[in-house]
């Protein structure tokens, strides 16, 4: 009882905690925004820095009319003066080579791609153009390997607001450095490409049989990716097995809950029928017949307790001893109340019906208490399952409140 009381207390505290958390967050945001105004005492609104975005500020104007009037003021980012732009361009060009050469030692020794940025610092935009797009394009990528050094000029335009300046940057592209083995493979690939182009009018491509006096043989490379399919299959099998076990466990738990919920009803009907003068066996048979009639008329759904009673009834009808049938009933149900009931029924069959009503009344009181506890536990589980969507909704609401507030603070 103490544990159940603690669980119920936790379930009641969760909504209170959500409310307190939202109140604290709201108070914190209100305190953070308190006293913060985009307008200074001198009537100034701070602009975004160079390259920033236009921002809108909702403000109230007093004095224009009899009452305060809400208006929206759009304030653009700070712009460069001509002198500031020239100084920024000069500083950028001093550091430009180090920025764009990437993995190359210098722009006079380029063997790999360059890094050509689109923006520099605050509010400075860069536009690139190459004098030879076949070798080096405007994004800094080397499009082909050169056999000897080639000079390429990169044209660069720097712009900052209304001011622009053009520059030319020479780039010396060199052939790649290769080992003798890599050089031989590169030469063979070049020859292969040449022969493929020469044979484009043919329905198939004939691979060369020799290269530099060496006889060549070819075979298709076998894919080794099929092992992944086996791994995926094993994982799927494990997941399916786990899913099957989980479904079986859930099905068994559902059956046990329904058995416990039906126990008090089943016991009550036995008490009523035996009190009306029927023997336990006849009362059992009457309950099974009523259950089957309800199923046929669609007024009754299948219930595991009554299904087990049906099996027991037909076992007795087919000749099984009554005591053995009751024991089988308890073993199939596998729950303590049903095992106790089967024992009581067998004891009643041996000792007679003298005290059966008093025994059933005591058992009925226990069954009703068990049903109450089960109903309470199911209600607590349902409340716990609702906590996750409640917290998700609270998180969404807090995000909707915080994001505009943080944007306004920024």
Short mmCIF file of C-alpha atoms in Angstrom, two decimals:
data_model
loop_
_atom_site.label_atom_id
_atom_site.label_comp_id
_atom_site.label_asym_id
_atom_site.label_seq_id
_atom_site.Cartn_x
_atom_site.Cartn_y
_atom_site.Cartn_z
CA UNK A 1 0.00 0.00 0.00
CA UNK A 2 2.84 2.38 0.83
CA UNK A 3 4.46 1.82 -2.60
CA UNK A 4 1.16 2.43 -4.39
CA UNK A 5 0.69 5.62 -2.38
CA UNK A 6 4.15 6.85 -3.40
CA UNK A 7 3.50 6.06 -7.11
CA UNK A 8 0.18 7.89 -7.01
CA UNK A 9 1.88 10.86 -5.37
CA UNK A 10 4.50 10.93 -8.16
CA UNK A 11 1.77 10.87 -10.82
CA UNK A 12 0.09 13.84 -9.14
CA UNK A 13 3.35 15.79 -8.84
CA UNK A 14 4.24 15.55 -12.57
CA UNK A 15 1.57 18.05 -13.82
CA UNK A 16 2.44 20.39 -10.93
CA UNK A 17 6.12 20.22 -11.91
CA UNK A 18 5.23 21.10 -15.53
CA UNK A 19 3.25 24.14 -14.40
CA UNK A 20 6.00 25.32 -12.05
CA UNK A 21 8.63 24.88 -14.78
CA UNK A 22 6.64 26.91 -17.29
CA UNK A 23 6.06 29.68 -14.71
CA UNK A 24 9.78 29.82 -13.85
CA UNK A 25 10.76 29.94 -17.53
CA UNK A 26 8.22 32.69 -18.24
CA UNK A 27 9.47 34.71 -15.26
CA UNK A 28 13.12 34.25 -16.32
CA UNK A 29 12.41 35.46 -19.86
CA UNK A 30 10.41 38.41 -18.57
CA UNK A 31 13.27 39.37 -16.23
CA UNK A 32 15.84 38.98 -19.03
CA UNK A 33 13.85 41.30 -21.30
CA UNK A 34 13.06 43.77 -18.53
CA UNK A 35 14.81 47.07 -19.11
CA UNK A 36 16.15 46.05 -22.54
CA UNK A 37 15.10 48.46 -25.26
CA UNK A 38 16.45 48.91 -28.80
CA UNK A 39 16.18 52.69 -28.31
CA UNK A 40 18.87 54.35 -26.19
CA UNK A 41 18.28 57.39 -24.01
CA UNK A 42 19.49 59.66 -26.84
CA UNK A 43 16.90 58.19 -29.22
CA UNK A 44 19.41 55.95 -31.08
CA UNK A 45 18.90 52.45 -32.48
CA UNK A 46 22.06 50.36 -32.86
CA UNK A 47 22.61 49.09 -36.42
CA UNK A 48 23.80 45.62 -37.43
CA UNK A 49 27.52 45.44 -38.25
CA UNK A 50 28.99 45.45 -41.77
CA UNK A 51 27.25 42.87 -43.94
CA UNK A 52 24.40 42.43 -41.48
CA UNK A 53 20.69 42.31 -42.29
CA UNK A 54 17.95 44.89 -42.04
CA UNK A 55 16.03 44.61 -38.79
CA UNK A 56 12.53 45.74 -37.87
CA UNK A 57 11.82 47.26 -34.45
CA UNK A 58 8.23 47.68 -33.17
CA UNK A 59 8.19 50.89 -31.10
CA UNK A 60 5.66 53.34 -29.65
CA UNK A 61 5.84 57.03 -30.65
CA UNK A 62 4.53 59.60 -28.16
CA UNK A 63 3.75 63.20 -29.06
CA UNK A 64 2.70 62.76 -32.67
CA UNK A 65 -0.92 62.24 -31.69
CA UNK A 66 -2.91 62.53 -28.50
CA UNK A 67 -2.11 58.89 -27.69
CA UNK A 68 0.93 56.71 -28.22
CA UNK A 69 1.03 55.22 -31.73
CA UNK A 70 2.68 51.85 -32.56
CA UNK A 71 4.97 51.93 -35.61
CA UNK A 72 7.65 49.68 -37.11
CA UNK A 73 11.08 51.13 -37.90
CA UNK A 74 13.37 49.32 -40.35
CA UNK A 75 17.08 49.91 -39.67
CA UNK A 76 19.64 48.76 -42.22
CA UNK A 77 23.14 47.43 -41.48
CA UNK A 78 26.10 49.78 -41.24
CA UNK A 79 27.69 50.57 -44.64
CA UNK A 80 31.35 51.12 -45.55
CA UNK A 81 32.71 54.53 -46.42
CA UNK A 82 35.01 54.66 -49.46
CA UNK A 83 38.07 54.96 -47.26
CA UNK A 84 36.99 52.04 -45.07
CA UNK A 85 36.25 49.89 -48.13
CA UNK A 86 39.73 50.59 -49.64
CA UNK A 87 41.38 49.69 -46.33
CA UNK A 88 39.34 46.47 -46.07
CA UNK A 89 40.20 45.51 -49.69
CA UNK A 90 43.92 46.11 -49.08
CA UNK A 91 43.91 44.02 -45.92
CA UNK A 92 42.03 41.20 -47.69
CA UNK A 93 44.48 41.07 -50.61
CA UNK A 94 47.47 40.91 -48.22
CA UNK A 95 46.07 37.64 -46.79
CA UNK A 96 44.42 36.33 -49.96
CA UNK A 97 47.16 33.93 -51.16
CA UNK A 98 47.44 32.19 -47.80
CA UNK A 99 43.66 31.84 -47.68
CA UNK A 100 43.09 30.38 -51.16
CA UNK A 101 46.16 28.18 -51.77
CA UNK A 102 44.71 25.33 -49.63
CA UNK A 103 47.18 22.37 -49.62
CA UNK A 104 49.53 23.92 -52.19
CA UNK A 105 52.87 25.49 -51.09
CA UNK A 106 52.06 28.69 -53.03
CA UNK A 107 50.09 29.94 -56.02
CA UNK A 108 53.22 29.42 -58.13
CA UNK A 109 53.18 25.71 -57.36
CA UNK A 110 49.60 24.49 -57.67
CA UNK A 111 48.90 20.77 -58.02
CA UNK A 112 45.56 20.45 -56.16
CA UNK A 113 42.30 22.37 -55.86
CA UNK A 114 42.22 25.91 -54.50
CA UNK A 115 39.76 27.30 -51.96
CA UNK A 116 38.01 30.35 -53.39
CA UNK A 117 35.66 31.92 -50.79
CA UNK A 118 32.55 33.90 -51.66
CA UNK A 119 32.73 36.22 -48.64
CA UNK A 120 35.52 37.85 -46.65
CA UNK A 121 35.09 39.22 -43.17
CA UNK A 122 32.06 41.43 -42.60
CA UNK A 123 30.18 42.68 -45.64
CA UNK A 124 32.86 41.99 -48.29
CA UNK A 125 31.77 39.83 -51.22
CA UNK A 126 34.14 38.06 -53.64
CA UNK A 127 33.42 37.11 -57.28
CA UNK A 128 35.90 34.90 -59.15
CA UNK A 129 36.51 34.24 -62.85
CA UNK A 130 39.17 32.05 -64.45
CA UNK A 131 41.02 32.80 -67.70
CA UNK A 132 41.14 29.06 -68.53
CA UNK A 133 38.09 27.15 -67.30
CA UNK A 134 39.34 23.85 -68.78
CA UNK A 135 42.29 23.83 -66.37
CA UNK A 136 41.05 25.78 -63.33
CA UNK A 137 37.40 26.82 -62.94
CA UNK A 138 35.89 29.71 -60.99
CA UNK A 139 35.34 27.55 -57.90
CA UNK A 140 39.06 26.69 -57.64
CA UNK A 141 38.76 23.11 -58.91
CA UNK A 142 41.41 21.64 -61.21
CA UNK A 143 39.46 20.11 -64.09
CA UNK A 144 42.32 18.24 -65.76
CA UNK A 145 45.91 17.25 -65.22
CA UNK A 146 48.47 19.25 -67.16
CA UNK A 147 51.52 17.67 -68.75
CA UNK A 148 53.60 20.82 -68.34
CA UNK A 149 53.27 24.00 -66.34
CA UNK A 150 50.40 26.31 -67.30
CA UNK A 151 49.70 29.90 -66.24
CA UNK A 152 46.11 30.74 -65.36
CA UNK A 153 44.84 34.16 -64.25
CA UNK A 154 42.12 34.46 -61.62
CA UNK A 155 40.10 37.67 -61.95
CA UNK A 156 38.71 38.79 -58.57
CA UNK A 157 36.12 41.46 -57.81
CA UNK A 158 35.84 42.66 -54.22
CA UNK A 159 32.66 44.53 -53.32
CA UNK A 160 31.55 46.23 -50.11
CA UNK A 161 28.23 47.99 -50.45
CA UNK A 162 28.54 50.57 -53.26
CA UNK A 163 32.31 50.18 -53.63
CA UNK A 164 34.10 47.65 -55.87
CA UNK A 165 37.67 46.85 -56.82
CA UNK A 166 39.09 44.38 -59.39
CA UNK A 167 42.31 42.37 -59.03
CA UNK A 168 44.21 39.78 -61.09
CA UNK A 169 45.94 36.86 -59.37
CA UNK A 170 48.38 34.71 -61.41
CA UNK A 171 48.34 30.97 -60.76
CA UNK A 172 50.99 28.49 -61.97
CA UNK A 173 49.52 25.02 -62.41
CA UNK A 174 52.07 22.14 -62.42
CA UNK A 175 51.78 18.46 -63.36
CA UNK A 176 51.11 16.15 -60.40
CA UNK A 177 54.06 14.45 -58.69
CA UNK A 178 53.80 10.66 -59.06
CA UNK A 179 55.83 7.59 -58.20
CA UNK A 180 57.07 5.45 -61.13
CA UNK A 181 54.20 3.01 -60.55
CA UNK A 182 51.60 5.79 -60.48
CA UNK A 183 53.15 7.32 -63.60
CA UNK A 184 52.87 4.02 -65.46
CA UNK A 185 49.22 3.57 -64.44
CA UNK A 186 48.43 7.15 -65.47
CA UNK A 187 50.10 6.60 -68.84
CA UNK A 188 48.15 3.39 -69.41
CA UNK A 189 44.85 5.10 -68.52
CA UNK A 190 45.67 7.86 -70.99
CA UNK A 191 46.35 5.32 -73.72
CA UNK A 192 43.18 3.46 -72.80
CA UNK A 193 41.11 6.63 -73.13
CA UNK A 194 42.70 7.37 -76.51
CA UNK A 195 41.86 3.92 -77.87
CA UNK A 196 38.30 4.09 -76.51
CA UNK A 197 37.72 7.35 -78.38
CA UNK A 198 39.18 5.85 -81.58
CA UNK A 199 36.78 2.88 -81.32
CA UNK A 200 33.60 4.87 -80.62
CA UNK A 201 32.14 3.89 -84.02
CA UNK A 202 32.51 0.20 -83.13
CA UNK A 203 29.75 -1.76 -81.31
CA UNK A 204 32.20 -2.78 -78.58
CA UNK A 205 35.51 -1.65 -77.09
CA UNK A 206 38.54 -3.90 -77.49
CA UNK A 207 40.98 -3.63 -74.61
CA UNK A 208 44.65 -3.50 -75.68
CA UNK A 209 46.50 -6.81 -75.50
CA UNK A 210 49.91 -5.24 -74.83
CA UNK A 211 51.33 -2.04 -73.38
CA UNK A 212 55.01 -1.06 -73.75
CA UNK A 213 55.88 -4.64 -74.69
CA UNK A 214 54.01 -6.22 -71.78
CA UNK A 215 51.23 -8.75 -72.43
CA UNK A 216 48.01 -7.86 -70.64
CA UNK A 217 45.09 -9.97 -69.40
CA UNK A 218 41.81 -8.70 -67.96
CA UNK A 219 39.12 -9.96 -65.59
CA UNK A 220 36.12 -8.28 -63.99
CA UNK A 221 36.65 -7.29 -60.37
CA UNK A 222 34.37 -9.27 -58.08
CA UNK A 223 32.18 -7.27 -55.77
CA UNK A 224 32.68 -7.95 -52.08
CA UNK A 225 29.62 -6.02 -50.95
CA UNK A 226 27.37 -9.06 -50.68
CA UNK A 227 28.51 -9.72 -47.12
CA UNK A 228 26.49 -6.71 -46.04
CA UNK A 229 23.34 -8.52 -47.17
CA UNK A 230 24.12 -11.40 -44.79
CA UNK A 231 24.69 -8.98 -41.90
CA UNK A 232 21.42 -7.19 -42.67
CA UNK A 233 19.64 -10.53 -42.83
CA UNK A 234 21.04 -11.58 -39.43
CA UNK A 235 20.03 -8.25 -37.90
CA UNK A 236 16.55 -8.52 -39.39
CA UNK A 237 16.21 -12.05 -38.01
CA UNK A 238 17.26 -10.86 -34.53
CA UNK A 239 14.84 -7.95 -34.68
CA UNK A 240 11.98 -10.14 -35.87
CA UNK A 241 12.70 -12.67 -33.12
CA UNK A 242 12.78 -9.88 -30.53
CA UNK A 243 9.55 -8.48 -31.95
CA UNK A 244 7.91 -11.91 -31.75
CA UNK A 245 9.01 -12.36 -28.14
CA UNK A 246 7.78 -8.88 -27.24
CA UNK A 247 4.41 -9.49 -28.90
CA UNK A 248 4.07 -12.83 -27.11
CA UNK A 249 4.95 -11.17 -23.80
CA UNK A 250 2.42 -8.39 -24.36
CA UNK A 251 -0.23 -10.93 -25.38
CA UNK A 252 0.43 -12.95 -22.22
CA UNK A 253 0.27 -9.82 -20.04
CA UNK A 254 -3.04 -8.83 -21.66
CA UNK A 255 -4.43 -12.33 -21.02
CA UNK A 256 -3.40 -12.20 -17.35
CA UNK A 257 -5.00 -8.78 -16.89
CA UNK A 258 -8.27 -10.00 -18.41
CA UNK A 259 -8.20 -13.12 -16.24
CA UNK A 260 -7.76 -11.01 -13.10
CA UNK A 261 -10.51 -8.61 -14.17
CA UNK A 262 -12.93 -11.52 -14.85
CA UNK A 263 -12.17 -13.38 -11.63
CA UNK A 264 -14.57 -11.47 -9.36
CA UNK A 265 -17.36 -11.68 -11.99
CA UNK A 266 -16.84 -15.42 -12.41
CA UNK A 267 -16.82 -16.02 -8.66
CA UNK A 268 -19.96 -13.90 -8.19
CA UNK A 269 -21.90 -15.95 -10.75
CA UNK A 270 -20.86 -19.23 -9.11
CA UNK A 271 -22.06 -17.92 -5.73
CA UNK A 272 -25.43 -16.83 -7.16
CA UNK A 273 -26.06 -20.10 -8.99
CA UNK A 274 -24.97 -22.36 -6.12
CA UNK A 275 -27.05 -20.24 -3.76
CA UNK A 276 -30.03 -20.90 -6.02
CA UNK A 277 -29.63 -24.63 -5.38
CA UNK A 278 -27.44 -25.76 -8.29
CA UNK A 279 -24.41 -27.93 -7.77
CA UNK A 280 -21.03 -26.47 -8.67
CA UNK A 281 -20.87 -28.65 -11.79
CA UNK A 282 -24.34 -27.59 -12.95
CA UNK A 283 -23.57 -23.94 -12.16
CA UNK A 284 -20.38 -24.27 -14.19
CA UNK A 285 -22.29 -25.70 -17.14
CA UNK A 286 -24.95 -22.96 -16.96
CA UNK A 287 -22.28 -20.24 -17.03
CA UNK A 288 -20.65 -21.83 -20.10
CA UNK A 289 -24.00 -22.05 -21.92
CA UNK A 290 -24.81 -18.40 -21.14
CA UNK A 291 -21.35 -17.39 -22.40
CA UNK A 292 -21.78 -19.34 -25.66
CA UNK A 293 -25.24 -17.84 -26.21
CA UNK A 294 -23.79 -14.35 -25.75
CA UNK A 295 -21.07 -15.09 -28.32
CA UNK A 296 -23.61 -16.33 -30.87
CA UNK A 297 -25.81 -13.24 -30.45
CA UNK A 298 -22.83 -10.88 -30.61
CA UNK A 299 -23.48 -9.57 -27.08
CA UNK A 300 -20.33 -11.10 -25.63
CA UNK A 301 -16.67 -10.89 -26.62
CA UNK A 302 -14.25 -13.74 -26.09
CA UNK A 303 -12.77 -13.70 -22.59
CA UNK A 304 -9.90 -15.97 -21.54
CA UNK A 305 -11.47 -16.99 -18.21
CA UNK A 306 -14.69 -18.20 -19.83
CA UNK A 307 -12.77 -19.86 -22.67
CA UNK A 308 -10.88 -21.91 -20.07
CA UNK A 309 -14.21 -22.72 -18.39
CA UNK A 310 -15.51 -24.01 -21.75
CA UNK A 311 -12.52 -26.34 -22.07
CA UNK A 312 -13.07 -27.61 -18.54
CA UNK A 313 -16.79 -28.14 -19.12
CA UNK A 314 -16.27 -30.19 -22.28
CA UNK A 315 -13.51 -32.18 -20.59
CA UNK A 316 -15.99 -33.19 -17.89
CA UNK A 317 -18.61 -33.94 -20.56
CA UNK A 318 -16.15 -36.22 -22.34
CA UNK A 319 -15.52 -38.27 -19.20
CA UNK A 320 -12.70 -36.56 -17.30
CA UNK A 321 -13.06 -36.66 -13.54
CA UNK A 322 -14.49 -33.45 -12.10
CA UNK A 323 -11.62 -32.91 -9.67
CA UNK A 324 -9.00 -33.46 -12.38
CA UNK A 325 -10.84 -31.03 -14.70
CA UNK A 326 -10.79 -28.32 -12.00
CA UNK A 327 -7.06 -28.89 -11.42
CA UNK A 328 -6.42 -28.58 -15.18
CA UNK A 329 -8.42 -25.35 -15.19
CA UNK A 330 -6.20 -23.83 -12.48
CA UNK A 331 -2.98 -24.95 -14.20
CA UNK A 332 -4.04 -23.45 -17.55
CA UNK A 333 -4.93 -20.10 -15.96
CA UNK A 334 -1.57 -20.09 -14.08
CA UNK A 335 -2.63 -17.32 -11.69
CA UNK A 336 -2.82 -17.63 -7.91
CA UNK A 337 -6.55 -16.73 -7.59
CA UNK A 338 -7.54 -19.40 -10.14
CA UNK A 339 -5.26 -21.99 -8.58
CA UNK A 340 -6.94 -21.24 -5.24
CA UNK A 341 -10.41 -21.46 -6.85
CA UNK A 342 -9.64 -24.83 -8.41
CA UNK A 343 -8.48 -26.07 -5.02
CA UNK A 344 -11.67 -24.83 -3.34
CA UNK A 345 -13.85 -26.49 -5.98
CA UNK A 346 -12.05 -29.80 -5.63
CA UNK A 347 -12.25 -29.56 -1.82
CA UNK A 348 -15.97 -28.81 -2.07
CA UNK A 349 -16.48 -31.86 -4.30
CA UNK A 350 -14.88 -34.07 -1.65
CA UNK A 351 -16.28 -32.48 1.52
CA UNK A 352 -19.71 -31.39 0.22
CA UNK A 353 -21.39 -28.01 -0.06
CA UNK A 354 -21.90 -27.34 3.64
CA UNK A 355 -19.52 -24.35 4.01
CA UNK A 356 -19.01 -23.48 0.35
CA UNK A 357 -21.02 -20.24 0.49
CA UNK A 358 -19.03 -18.82 3.43
CA UNK A 359 -15.77 -19.78 1.74
CA UNK A 360 -16.86 -18.15 -1.53
CA UNK A 361 -17.92 -14.96 0.31
CA UNK A 362 -14.47 -14.62 1.86
CA UNK A 363 -12.84 -15.28 -1.50
CA UNK A 364 -15.18 -12.74 -3.14
CA UNK A 365 -13.99 -9.99 -0.77
CA UNK A 366 -10.37 -10.74 -1.72
CA UNK A 367 -11.28 -10.79 -5.43
CA UNK A 368 -12.93 -7.36 -5.27
CA UNK A 369 -9.89 -5.91 -3.50
CA UNK A 370 -7.58 -7.40 -6.15
CA UNK A 371 -9.78 -5.92 -8.90
CA UNK A 372 -9.58 -2.46 -7.30
CA UNK A 373 -5.79 -2.66 -7.04
CA UNK A 374 -5.52 -3.80 -10.67
CA UNK A 375 -7.78 -0.99 -11.90
CA UNK A 376 -5.71 1.53 -9.92
CA UNK A 377 -2.45 0.16 -11.37
CA UNK A 378 -3.80 0.31 -14.93
CA UNK A 379 -4.86 3.92 -14.37
CA UNK A 380 -1.36 4.83 -13.13
CA UNK A 381 0.23 3.16 -16.16
CA UNK A 382 -2.09 5.08 -18.50
CA UNK A 383 -1.18 8.33 -16.73
CA UNK A 384 2.53 7.56 -17.07
CA UNK A 385 2.16 6.94 -20.82
CA UNK A 386 0.52 10.36 -21.18
CA UNK A 387 3.50 12.14 -19.61
CA UNK A 388 5.69 11.88 -22.75
CA UNK A 389 3.26 13.67 -25.11
CA UNK A 390 2.58 16.23 -22.37
CA UNK A 391 6.29 16.99 -22.00
CA UNK A 392 6.66 17.16 -25.81
CA UNK A 393 3.82 19.67 -26.01
CA UNK A 394 5.38 21.69 -23.19
CA UNK A 395 8.73 21.68 -25.02
CA UNK A 396 7.08 22.89 -28.24
CA UNK A 397 5.26 25.68 -26.40
CA UNK A 398 8.46 26.74 -24.61
CA UNK A 399 10.33 26.79 -27.95
CA UNK A 400 7.59 28.92 -29.53
CA UNK A 401 7.92 31.37 -26.64
CA UNK A 402 11.71 31.38 -26.32
CA UNK A 403 12.74 31.68 -29.99
CA UNK A 404 10.97 35.03 -30.66
CA UNK A 405 12.11 36.30 -27.26
CA UNK A 406 15.76 35.39 -27.93
CA UNK A 407 15.58 36.90 -31.44
CA UNK A 408 14.22 40.14 -29.97
CA UNK A 409 16.97 40.16 -27.33
CA UNK A 410 19.61 39.68 -30.06
#
